[in-house]
Amino acid sequence: MKTSGGQKILDGLDDVIAWTNGDENAARIINWQAPTSVDVRVIRQKMGMTQRQFAARFGLKLDSLRNWEQDKRVPETSARVLLTVIDLEPEAVKRALKIG
């Protein structure tokens, strides 16, 4: 018996197959919003890293990280998404970036 999560995956694959076969209405549109804010300092501290270590590990500019933590600047949308994934699924980010 398929789980609801498994069924969602299969339904999504069916949509992809239909879409690749020319059915433009097959793809489901998901209305997703990027986080409007992230607490960069809390995320970094939760990982037990210095600013320098965190920036180097995840390919961020050290100056940008410092500005975000001091509320001088707000991370761009893509950075907020990355930081959210780092916060919730750090191992996935490490695997994706091939970090040991």
Tab-separated table of C-alpha atoms in Angstrom:
chain	number	residue	atom	x	y	z
A	1	MET	CA	0.000	0.000	0.000
A	2	LYS	CA	1.316	3.433	-0.923
A	3	THR	CA	1.759	6.097	1.708
A	4	SER	CA	0.354	9.552	1.132
A	5	GLY	CA	3.910	10.842	0.697
A	6	GLY	CA	4.668	8.080	-1.769
A	7	GLN	CA	1.455	8.787	-3.636
A	8	LYS	CA	2.363	12.476	-3.896
A	9	ILE	CA	5.699	11.534	-5.425
A	10	LEU	CA	4.022	9.214	-7.931
A	11	ASP	CA	1.434	11.868	-8.789
A	12	GLY	CA	4.234	14.373	-9.317
A	13	LEU	CA	6.087	11.964	-11.598
A	14	ASP	CA	2.896	11.412	-13.589
A	15	ASP	CA	2.623	15.186	-13.988
A	16	VAL	CA	6.230	15.428	-15.172
A	17	ILE	CA	5.718	12.647	-17.718
A	18	ALA	CA	2.537	14.264	-19.012
A	19	TRP	CA	4.241	17.654	-19.198
A	20	THR	CA	7.233	16.258	-21.102
A	21	ASN	CA	4.765	14.657	-23.510
A	22	GLY	CA	3.330	18.095	-24.279
A	23	ASP	CA	0.513	18.517	-21.761
A	24	GLU	CA	1.238	22.022	-20.507
A	25	ASN	CA	-1.664	21.820	-18.050
A	26	ALA	CA	-0.187	18.799	-16.286
A	27	ALA	CA	2.266	20.692	-14.082
A	28	ARG	CA	0.866	21.726	-10.746
A	29	ILE	CA	1.634	25.261	-9.745
A	30	ILE	CA	2.717	25.614	-6.169
A	31	ASN	CA	2.409	29.052	-4.659
A	32	TRP	CA	5.448	29.172	-2.437
A	33	GLN	CA	6.916	32.207	-0.783
A	34	ALA	CA	10.521	32.559	0.279
A	35	PRO	CA	10.988	33.355	3.962
A	36	THR	CA	10.716	37.084	4.550
A	37	SER	CA	13.375	37.024	7.259
A	38	VAL	CA	15.944	34.729	8.799
A	39	ASP	CA	17.948	35.038	11.979
A	40	VAL	CA	21.389	34.421	10.548
A	41	ARG	CA	23.163	34.630	13.898
A	42	VAL	CA	20.895	31.993	15.462
A	43	ILE	CA	21.364	29.651	12.484
A	44	ARG	CA	25.150	30.052	12.617
A	45	GLN	CA	25.342	29.662	16.393
A	46	LYS	CA	23.129	26.579	16.264
A	47	MET	CA	25.804	25.021	14.055
A	48	GLY	CA	28.527	26.033	16.536
A	49	MET	CA	30.545	27.993	13.976
A	50	THR	CA	32.294	31.325	13.913
A	51	GLN	CA	31.259	33.821	11.268
A	52	ARG	CA	34.385	33.012	9.279
A	53	GLN	CA	33.770	29.249	9.454
A	54	PHE	CA	30.099	29.552	8.507
A	55	ALA	CA	30.802	31.854	5.567
A	56	ALA	CA	33.580	29.611	4.272
A	57	ARG	CA	31.587	26.400	4.720
A	58	PHE	CA	28.566	27.634	2.769
A	59	GLY	CA	30.202	29.936	0.223
A	60	LEU	CA	28.971	33.192	1.699
A	61	LYS	CA	30.861	36.463	1.769
A	62	LEU	CA	32.083	37.165	5.287
A	63	ASP	CA	31.207	40.855	4.993
A	64	SER	CA	27.661	39.974	3.906
A	65	LEU	CA	27.255	37.594	6.827
A	66	ARG	CA	28.420	40.256	9.264
A	67	ASN	CA	26.066	42.847	7.759
A	68	TRP	CA	23.127	40.438	8.024
A	69	GLU	CA	23.895	39.632	11.638
A	70	GLN	CA	24.242	43.323	12.532
A	71	ASP	CA	20.955	44.130	10.743
A	72	LYS	CA	22.771	46.487	8.388
A	73	ARG	CA	21.485	44.530	5.398
A	74	VAL	CA	18.852	41.898	4.661
A	75	PRO	CA	19.822	38.755	2.752
A	76	GLU	CA	18.536	38.561	-0.817
A	77	THR	CA	15.762	36.038	-1.491
A	78	SER	CA	18.119	33.298	-2.681
A	79	ALA	CA	20.314	33.737	0.393
A	80	ARG	CA	17.263	33.543	2.677
A	81	VAL	CA	16.254	30.297	0.989
A	82	LEU	CA	19.758	28.844	1.363
A	83	LEU	CA	19.965	29.939	5.002
A	84	THR	CA	16.574	28.380	5.725
A	85	VAL	CA	17.685	25.077	4.205
A	86	ILE	CA	20.945	25.256	6.158
A	87	ASP	CA	18.896	25.796	9.307
A	88	LEU	CA	16.395	22.990	8.693
A	89	GLU	CA	18.453	20.453	6.716
A	90	PRO	CA	22.176	21.197	7.106
A	91	GLU	CA	23.144	17.662	6.095
A	92	ALA	CA	21.303	18.036	2.777
A	93	VAL	CA	23.266	21.211	2.032
A	94	LYS	CA	26.529	19.510	2.968
A	95	ARG	CA	25.726	16.582	0.652
A	96	ALA	CA	24.740	18.904	-2.185
A	97	LEU	CA	27.929	20.936	-1.821
A	98	LYS	CA	30.003	17.784	-1.260
A	99	ILE	CA	31.161	19.036	2.129
A	100	GLY	CA	32.678	16.319	4.345
